[in-house]
mmCIF file of C-alpha atoms in Angstrom:
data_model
loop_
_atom_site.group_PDB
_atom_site.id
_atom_site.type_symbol
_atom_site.label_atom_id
_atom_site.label_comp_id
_atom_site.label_asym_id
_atom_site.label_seq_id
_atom_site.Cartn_x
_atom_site.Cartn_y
_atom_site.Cartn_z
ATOM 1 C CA UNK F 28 0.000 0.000 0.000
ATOM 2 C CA UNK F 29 2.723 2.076 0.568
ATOM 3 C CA UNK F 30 4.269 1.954 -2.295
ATOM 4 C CA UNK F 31 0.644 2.682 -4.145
ATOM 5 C CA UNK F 32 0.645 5.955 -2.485
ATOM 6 C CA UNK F 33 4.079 6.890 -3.279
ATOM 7 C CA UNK F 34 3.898 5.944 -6.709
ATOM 8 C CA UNK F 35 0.654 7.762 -6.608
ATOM 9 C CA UNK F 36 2.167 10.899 -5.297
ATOM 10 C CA UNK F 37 5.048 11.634 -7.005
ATOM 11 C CA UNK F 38 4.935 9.588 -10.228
ATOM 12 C CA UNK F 39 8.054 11.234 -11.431
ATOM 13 C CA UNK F 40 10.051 9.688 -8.931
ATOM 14 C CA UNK F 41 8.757 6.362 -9.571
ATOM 15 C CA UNK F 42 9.360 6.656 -13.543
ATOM 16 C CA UNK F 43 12.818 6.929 -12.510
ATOM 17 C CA UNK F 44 13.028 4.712 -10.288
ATOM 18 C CA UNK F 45 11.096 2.375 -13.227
ATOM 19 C CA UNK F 46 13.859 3.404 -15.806
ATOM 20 C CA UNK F 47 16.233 2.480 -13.427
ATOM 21 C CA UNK F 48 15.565 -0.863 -13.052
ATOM 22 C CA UNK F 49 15.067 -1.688 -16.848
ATOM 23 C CA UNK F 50 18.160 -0.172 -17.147
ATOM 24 C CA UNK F 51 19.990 -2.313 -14.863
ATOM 25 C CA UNK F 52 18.279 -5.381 -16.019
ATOM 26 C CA UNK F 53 19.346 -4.995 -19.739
ATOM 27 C CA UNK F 54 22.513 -4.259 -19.023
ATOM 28 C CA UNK F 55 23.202 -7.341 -17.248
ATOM 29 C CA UNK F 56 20.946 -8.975 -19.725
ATOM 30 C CA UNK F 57 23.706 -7.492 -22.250
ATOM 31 C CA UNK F 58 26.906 -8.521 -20.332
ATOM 32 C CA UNK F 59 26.695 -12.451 -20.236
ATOM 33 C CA UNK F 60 26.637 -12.450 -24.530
ATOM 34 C CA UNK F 61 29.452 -9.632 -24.268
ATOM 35 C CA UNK F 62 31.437 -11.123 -22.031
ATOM 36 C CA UNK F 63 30.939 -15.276 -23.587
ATOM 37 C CA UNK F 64 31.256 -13.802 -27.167
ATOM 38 C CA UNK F 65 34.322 -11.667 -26.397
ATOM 39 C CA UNK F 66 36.512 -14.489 -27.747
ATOM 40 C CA UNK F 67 34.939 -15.626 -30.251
ATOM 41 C CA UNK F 68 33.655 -12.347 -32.034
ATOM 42 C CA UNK F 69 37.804 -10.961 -31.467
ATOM 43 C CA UNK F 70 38.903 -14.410 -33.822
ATOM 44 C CA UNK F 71 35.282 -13.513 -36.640
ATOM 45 C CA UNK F 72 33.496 -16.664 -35.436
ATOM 46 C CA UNK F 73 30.415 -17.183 -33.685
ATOM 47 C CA UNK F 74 29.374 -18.715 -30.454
ATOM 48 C CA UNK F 75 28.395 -21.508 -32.701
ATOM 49 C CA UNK F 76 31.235 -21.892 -34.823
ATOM 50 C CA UNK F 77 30.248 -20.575 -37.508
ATOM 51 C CA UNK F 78 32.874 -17.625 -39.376
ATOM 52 C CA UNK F 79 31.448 -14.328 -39.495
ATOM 53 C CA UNK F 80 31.156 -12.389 -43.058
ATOM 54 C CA UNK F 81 32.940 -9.303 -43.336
ATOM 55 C CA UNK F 82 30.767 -6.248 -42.459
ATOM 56 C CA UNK F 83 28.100 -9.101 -40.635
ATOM 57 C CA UNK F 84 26.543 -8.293 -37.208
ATOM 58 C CA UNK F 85 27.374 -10.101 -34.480
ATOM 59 C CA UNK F 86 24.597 -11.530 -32.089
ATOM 60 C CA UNK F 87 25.955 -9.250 -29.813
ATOM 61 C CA UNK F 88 25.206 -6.178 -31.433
ATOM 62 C CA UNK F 89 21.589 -7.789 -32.312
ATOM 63 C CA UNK F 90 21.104 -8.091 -28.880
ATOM 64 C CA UNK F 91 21.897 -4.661 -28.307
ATOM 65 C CA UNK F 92 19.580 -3.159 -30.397
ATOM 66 C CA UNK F 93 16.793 -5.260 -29.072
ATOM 67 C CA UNK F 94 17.606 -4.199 -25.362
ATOM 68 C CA UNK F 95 18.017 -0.534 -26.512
ATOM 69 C CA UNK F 96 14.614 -0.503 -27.832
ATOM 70 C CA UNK F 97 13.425 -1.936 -24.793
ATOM 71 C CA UNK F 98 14.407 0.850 -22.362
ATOM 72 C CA UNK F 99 12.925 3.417 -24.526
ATOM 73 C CA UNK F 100 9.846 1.286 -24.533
ATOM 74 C CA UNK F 101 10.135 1.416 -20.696
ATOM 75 C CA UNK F 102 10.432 5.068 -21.091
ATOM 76 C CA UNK F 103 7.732 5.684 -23.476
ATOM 77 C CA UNK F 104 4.839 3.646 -21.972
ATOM 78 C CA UNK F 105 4.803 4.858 -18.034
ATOM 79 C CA UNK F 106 4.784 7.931 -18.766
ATOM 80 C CA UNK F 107 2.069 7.543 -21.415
ATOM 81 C CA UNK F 108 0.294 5.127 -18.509
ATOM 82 C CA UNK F 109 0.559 8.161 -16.195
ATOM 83 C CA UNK F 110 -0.970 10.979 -18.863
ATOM 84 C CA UNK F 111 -3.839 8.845 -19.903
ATOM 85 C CA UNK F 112 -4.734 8.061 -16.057
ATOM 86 C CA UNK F 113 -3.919 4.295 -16.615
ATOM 87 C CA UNK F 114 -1.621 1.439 -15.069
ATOM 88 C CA UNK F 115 -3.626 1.503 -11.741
ATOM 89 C CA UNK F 116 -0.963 3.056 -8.840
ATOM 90 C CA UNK F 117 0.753 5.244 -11.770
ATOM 91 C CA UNK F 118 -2.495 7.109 -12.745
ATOM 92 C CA UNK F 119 -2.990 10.481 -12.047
ATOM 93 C CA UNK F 120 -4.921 10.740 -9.073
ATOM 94 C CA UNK F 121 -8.991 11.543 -9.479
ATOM 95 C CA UNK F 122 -8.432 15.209 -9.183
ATOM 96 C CA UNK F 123 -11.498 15.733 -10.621
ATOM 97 C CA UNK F 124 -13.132 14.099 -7.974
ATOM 98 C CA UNK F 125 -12.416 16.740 -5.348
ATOM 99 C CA UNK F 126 -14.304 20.164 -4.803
ATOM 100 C CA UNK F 127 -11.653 22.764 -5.917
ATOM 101 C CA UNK F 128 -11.752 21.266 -8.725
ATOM 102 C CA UNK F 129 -15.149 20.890 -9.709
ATOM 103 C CA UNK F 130 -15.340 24.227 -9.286
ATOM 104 C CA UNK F 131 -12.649 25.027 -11.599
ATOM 105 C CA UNK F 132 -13.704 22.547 -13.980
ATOM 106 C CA UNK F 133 -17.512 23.935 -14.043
ATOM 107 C CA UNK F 134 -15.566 27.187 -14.616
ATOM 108 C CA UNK F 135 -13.682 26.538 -17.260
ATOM 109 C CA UNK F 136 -16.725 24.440 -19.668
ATOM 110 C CA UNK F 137 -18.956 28.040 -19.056
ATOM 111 C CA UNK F 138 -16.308 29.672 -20.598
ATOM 112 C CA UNK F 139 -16.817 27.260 -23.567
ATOM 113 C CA UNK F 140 -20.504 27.434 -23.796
ATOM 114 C CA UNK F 141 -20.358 30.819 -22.869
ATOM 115 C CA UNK F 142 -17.676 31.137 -26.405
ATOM 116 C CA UNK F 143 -20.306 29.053 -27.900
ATOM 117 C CA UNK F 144 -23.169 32.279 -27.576
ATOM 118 C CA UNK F 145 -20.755 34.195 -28.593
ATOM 119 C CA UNK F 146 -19.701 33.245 -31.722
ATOM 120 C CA UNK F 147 -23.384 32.684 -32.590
ATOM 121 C CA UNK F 148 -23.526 36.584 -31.730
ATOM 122 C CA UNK F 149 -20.243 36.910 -34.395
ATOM 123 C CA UNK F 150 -22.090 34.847 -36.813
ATOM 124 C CA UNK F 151 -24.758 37.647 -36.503
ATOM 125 C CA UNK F 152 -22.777 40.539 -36.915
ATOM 126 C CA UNK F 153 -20.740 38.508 -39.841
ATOM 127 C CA UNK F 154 -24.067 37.964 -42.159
ATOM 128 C CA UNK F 155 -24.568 41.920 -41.965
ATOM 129 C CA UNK F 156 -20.784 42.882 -42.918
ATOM 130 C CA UNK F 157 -20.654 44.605 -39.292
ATOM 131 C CA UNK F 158 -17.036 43.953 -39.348
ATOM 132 C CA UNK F 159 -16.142 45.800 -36.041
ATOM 133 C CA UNK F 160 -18.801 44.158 -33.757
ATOM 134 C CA UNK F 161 -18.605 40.553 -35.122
ATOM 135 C CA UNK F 162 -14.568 40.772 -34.521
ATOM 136 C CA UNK F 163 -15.312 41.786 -30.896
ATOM 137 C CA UNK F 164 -17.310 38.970 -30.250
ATOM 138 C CA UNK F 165 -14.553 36.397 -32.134
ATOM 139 C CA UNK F 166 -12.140 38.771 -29.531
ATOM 140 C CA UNK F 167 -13.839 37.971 -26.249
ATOM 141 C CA UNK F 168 -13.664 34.292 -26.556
ATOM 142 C CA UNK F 169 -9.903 33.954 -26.983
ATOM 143 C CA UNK F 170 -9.114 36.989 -24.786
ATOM 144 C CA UNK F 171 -11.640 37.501 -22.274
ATOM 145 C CA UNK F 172 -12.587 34.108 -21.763
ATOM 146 C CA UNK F 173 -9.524 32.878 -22.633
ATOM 147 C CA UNK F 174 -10.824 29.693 -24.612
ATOM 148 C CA UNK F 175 -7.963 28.003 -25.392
ATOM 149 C CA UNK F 176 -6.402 28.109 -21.766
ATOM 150 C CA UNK F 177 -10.473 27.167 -20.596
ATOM 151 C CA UNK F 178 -10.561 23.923 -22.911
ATOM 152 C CA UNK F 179 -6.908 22.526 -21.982
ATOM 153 C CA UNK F 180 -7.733 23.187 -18.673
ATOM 154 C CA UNK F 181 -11.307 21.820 -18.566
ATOM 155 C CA UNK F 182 -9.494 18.761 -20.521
ATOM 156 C CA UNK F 183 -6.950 18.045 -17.639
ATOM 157 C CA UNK F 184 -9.379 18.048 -15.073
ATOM 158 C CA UNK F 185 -12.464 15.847 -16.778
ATOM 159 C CA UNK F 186 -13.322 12.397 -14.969
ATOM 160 C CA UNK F 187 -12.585 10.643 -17.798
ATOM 161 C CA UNK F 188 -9.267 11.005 -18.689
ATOM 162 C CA UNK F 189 -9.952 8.547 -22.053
ATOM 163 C CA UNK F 190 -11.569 11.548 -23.490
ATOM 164 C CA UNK F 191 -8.109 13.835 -22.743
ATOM 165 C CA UNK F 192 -6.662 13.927 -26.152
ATOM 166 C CA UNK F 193 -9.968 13.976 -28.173
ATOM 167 C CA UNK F 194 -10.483 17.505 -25.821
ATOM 168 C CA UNK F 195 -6.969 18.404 -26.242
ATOM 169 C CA UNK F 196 -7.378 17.834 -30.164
ATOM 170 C CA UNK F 197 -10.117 20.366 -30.265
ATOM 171 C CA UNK F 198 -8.735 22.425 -28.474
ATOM 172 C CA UNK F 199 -6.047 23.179 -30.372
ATOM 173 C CA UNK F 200 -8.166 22.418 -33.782
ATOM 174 C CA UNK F 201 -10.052 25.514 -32.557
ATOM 175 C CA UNK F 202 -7.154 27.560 -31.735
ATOM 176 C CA UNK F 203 -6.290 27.617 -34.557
ATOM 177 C CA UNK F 204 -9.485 28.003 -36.396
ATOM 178 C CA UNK F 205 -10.613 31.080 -34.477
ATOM 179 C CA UNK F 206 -7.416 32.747 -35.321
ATOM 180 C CA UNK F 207 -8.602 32.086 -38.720
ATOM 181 C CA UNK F 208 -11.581 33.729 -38.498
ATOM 182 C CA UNK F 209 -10.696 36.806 -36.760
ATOM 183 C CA UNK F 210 -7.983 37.413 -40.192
ATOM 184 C CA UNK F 211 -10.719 36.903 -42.364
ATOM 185 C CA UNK F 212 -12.731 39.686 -40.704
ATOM 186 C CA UNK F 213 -10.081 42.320 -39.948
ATOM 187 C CA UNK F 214 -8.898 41.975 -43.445
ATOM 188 C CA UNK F 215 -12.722 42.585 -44.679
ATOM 189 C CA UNK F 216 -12.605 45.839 -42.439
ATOM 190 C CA UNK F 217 -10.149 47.810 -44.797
ATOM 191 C CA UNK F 218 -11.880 46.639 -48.078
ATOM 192 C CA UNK F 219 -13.448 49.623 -49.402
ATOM 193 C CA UNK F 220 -17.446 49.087 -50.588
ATOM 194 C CA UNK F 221 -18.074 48.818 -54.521
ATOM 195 C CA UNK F 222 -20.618 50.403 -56.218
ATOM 196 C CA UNK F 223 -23.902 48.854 -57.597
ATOM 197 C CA UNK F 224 -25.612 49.966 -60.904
ATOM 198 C CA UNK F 225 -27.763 53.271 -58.631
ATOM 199 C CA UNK F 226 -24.160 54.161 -57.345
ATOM 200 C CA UNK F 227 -25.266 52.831 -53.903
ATOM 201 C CA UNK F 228 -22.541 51.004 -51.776
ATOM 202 C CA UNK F 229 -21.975 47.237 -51.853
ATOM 203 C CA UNK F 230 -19.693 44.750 -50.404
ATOM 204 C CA UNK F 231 -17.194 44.332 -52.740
ATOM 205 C CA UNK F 232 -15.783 41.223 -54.207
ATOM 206 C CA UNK F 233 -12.475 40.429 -52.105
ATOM 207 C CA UNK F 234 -15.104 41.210 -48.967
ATOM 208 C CA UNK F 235 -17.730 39.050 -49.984
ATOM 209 C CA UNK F 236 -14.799 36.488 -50.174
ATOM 210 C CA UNK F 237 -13.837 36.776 -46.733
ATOM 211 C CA UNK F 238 -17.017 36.985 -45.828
ATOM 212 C CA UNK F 239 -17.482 33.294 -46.720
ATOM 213 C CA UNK F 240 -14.191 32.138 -45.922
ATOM 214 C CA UNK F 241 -15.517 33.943 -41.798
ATOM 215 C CA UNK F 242 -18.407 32.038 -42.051
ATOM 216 C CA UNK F 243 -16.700 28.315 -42.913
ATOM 217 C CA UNK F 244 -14.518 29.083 -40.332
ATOM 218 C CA UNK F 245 -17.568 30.026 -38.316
ATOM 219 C CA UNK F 246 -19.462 26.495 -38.684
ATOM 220 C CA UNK F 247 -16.106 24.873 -38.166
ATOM 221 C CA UNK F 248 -15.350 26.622 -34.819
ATOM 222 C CA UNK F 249 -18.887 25.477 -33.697
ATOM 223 C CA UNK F 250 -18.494 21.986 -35.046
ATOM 224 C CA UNK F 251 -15.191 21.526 -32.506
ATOM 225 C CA UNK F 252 -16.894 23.342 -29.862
ATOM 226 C CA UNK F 253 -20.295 20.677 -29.676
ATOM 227 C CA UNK F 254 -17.665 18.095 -29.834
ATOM 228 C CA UNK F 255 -15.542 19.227 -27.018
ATOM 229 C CA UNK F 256 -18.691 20.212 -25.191
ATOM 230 C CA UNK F 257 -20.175 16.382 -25.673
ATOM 231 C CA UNK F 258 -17.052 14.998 -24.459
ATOM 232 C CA UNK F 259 -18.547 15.649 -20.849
ATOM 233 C CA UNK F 260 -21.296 14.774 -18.753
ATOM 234 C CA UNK F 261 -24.635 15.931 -19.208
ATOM 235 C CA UNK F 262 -25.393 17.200 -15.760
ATOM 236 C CA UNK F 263 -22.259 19.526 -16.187
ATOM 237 C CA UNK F 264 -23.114 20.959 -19.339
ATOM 238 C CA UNK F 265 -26.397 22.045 -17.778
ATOM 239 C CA UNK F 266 -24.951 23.316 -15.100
ATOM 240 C CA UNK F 267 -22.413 25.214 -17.362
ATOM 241 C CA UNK F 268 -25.543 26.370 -19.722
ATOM 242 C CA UNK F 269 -27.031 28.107 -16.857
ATOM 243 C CA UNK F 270 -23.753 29.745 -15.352
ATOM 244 C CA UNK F 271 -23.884 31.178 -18.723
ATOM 245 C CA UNK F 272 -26.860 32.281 -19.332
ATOM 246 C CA UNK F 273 -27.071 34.213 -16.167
ATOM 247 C CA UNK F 274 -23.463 35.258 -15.912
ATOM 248 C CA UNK F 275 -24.187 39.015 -16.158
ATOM 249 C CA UNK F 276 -20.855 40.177 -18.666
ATOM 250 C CA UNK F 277 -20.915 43.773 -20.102
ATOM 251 C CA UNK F 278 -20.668 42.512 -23.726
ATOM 252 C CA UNK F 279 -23.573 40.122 -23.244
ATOM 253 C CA UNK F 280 -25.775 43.806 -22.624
ATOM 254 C CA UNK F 281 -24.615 44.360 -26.861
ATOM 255 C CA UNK F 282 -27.524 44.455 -28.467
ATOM 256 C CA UNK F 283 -27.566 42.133 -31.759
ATOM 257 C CA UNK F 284 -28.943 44.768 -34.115
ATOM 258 C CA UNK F 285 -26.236 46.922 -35.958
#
């Protein structure tokens, strides 16, 4: 039991002390072939008998290629087993499970639904070339609410830590997207407006471009966001949905007429 705990507290510390010991046990693994080959690999003949080819690899050096790949096996899968929450003792411990962070966690998946009304309120403003106001709203989710830092967050702390790098995945996905869509609509700001047949003003070509490219990028963003959203259990959502809904936020007061 003891050793549960410790491993369970600092898993660090028992990844080395894991590395360690498939370290040791290689290399003594490696020594008895070294040292009964030593002989007979000096005179270019086996252990068998048979002569070695010039240029041919000894059993020896088979063997330690084999063993090398072994200890970075060692070192690839604990700490793998510890990031996915797996392996039993090595697993992360069920942070989740305690108050703080339930808390935090509730916090951080109202930032995304919260992200998710605001984009809707972008989309809005994007439709109706109101390319100030639909940029503020694509603004307050990555500043503001700080979406990205929201989702990683919300991702390290879920229950289900199978789920982890799906959330992670979107998370960056949607980075990355939403930095897409903000270009698209500070470019369209400094198009100038063409001219219809009356000499009224109309969105120009290159605008109605990025228009179009803002609103792909708008579906797409909302696509990553439902699937990051389902990743967790319904009761949270709901409770998330209604932190947002009545979380009082100056730029929620915007009215969505331009």
């Amino acid at each position: 039991m003891e050793a549960r705990d410790a491993r369970t507290r600092a898993p660090a510390a028992f990844l080395g002390a894991h590395a360690g010991v498939a370290l040791r046990s290689i290399q003594d693994e490696r020594a008895a072939p070294r040292d009964a080959g030593k002989r007979a690999t000096r005179a270019g003949v086996r252990r068998d008998g048979v002569k070695m080819q010039s240029g041919s690899r000894s059993r020896v050096d088979c063997a330690e290629r084999v063993s090398r790949r072994r200890f970075i096996d060692a070192l690839v899968v604990v700490p793998a087993a510890i990031l996915a929450g797996g392996g039993g003792a090595i697993g992360r411990p069920a942070y989740a499970a305690t108050k703080d962070a339930n808390k935090e966690l509730l916090e951080c998946l109202t930032n995304v639904v919260q992200s998710q009304r605001s984009l809707k309120k972008a989309s809005v403003y994007l439709d109706k070339a109101n390319w100030d106001k639909a940029r503020t709203y694509v603004v307050y989710c990555t500043r503001k609410l700080r979406l990205r830092s929201s989702m990683k967050k919300g991702a390290e702390l879920m229950a289900d830590q199978s789920k982890f790098v799906d959330a992670m995945e979107c998370a960056a996905e949607l980075d990355n997207i939403l930095t897409q869509l903000d270009a698209s609509i500070y470019t369209a700001i400094f198009i100038p407006p063409g001219l219809d047949d009356d000499g009224f003003e109309i969105l120009a070509p290159e605008a109605l471009r990025y228009q179009a490219e803002g609103r792909a990028y708008y579906a797409e963003a909302m696509s990553f966001l439902d699937t990051y959203v389902s990743l967790f259990p319904a009761e949270l959502v709901s409770s998330a949905r209604e932190r947002a809904r009545t979380r009082q936020e100056v730029i929620d007061m915007t009215e969505l007429t331009a």
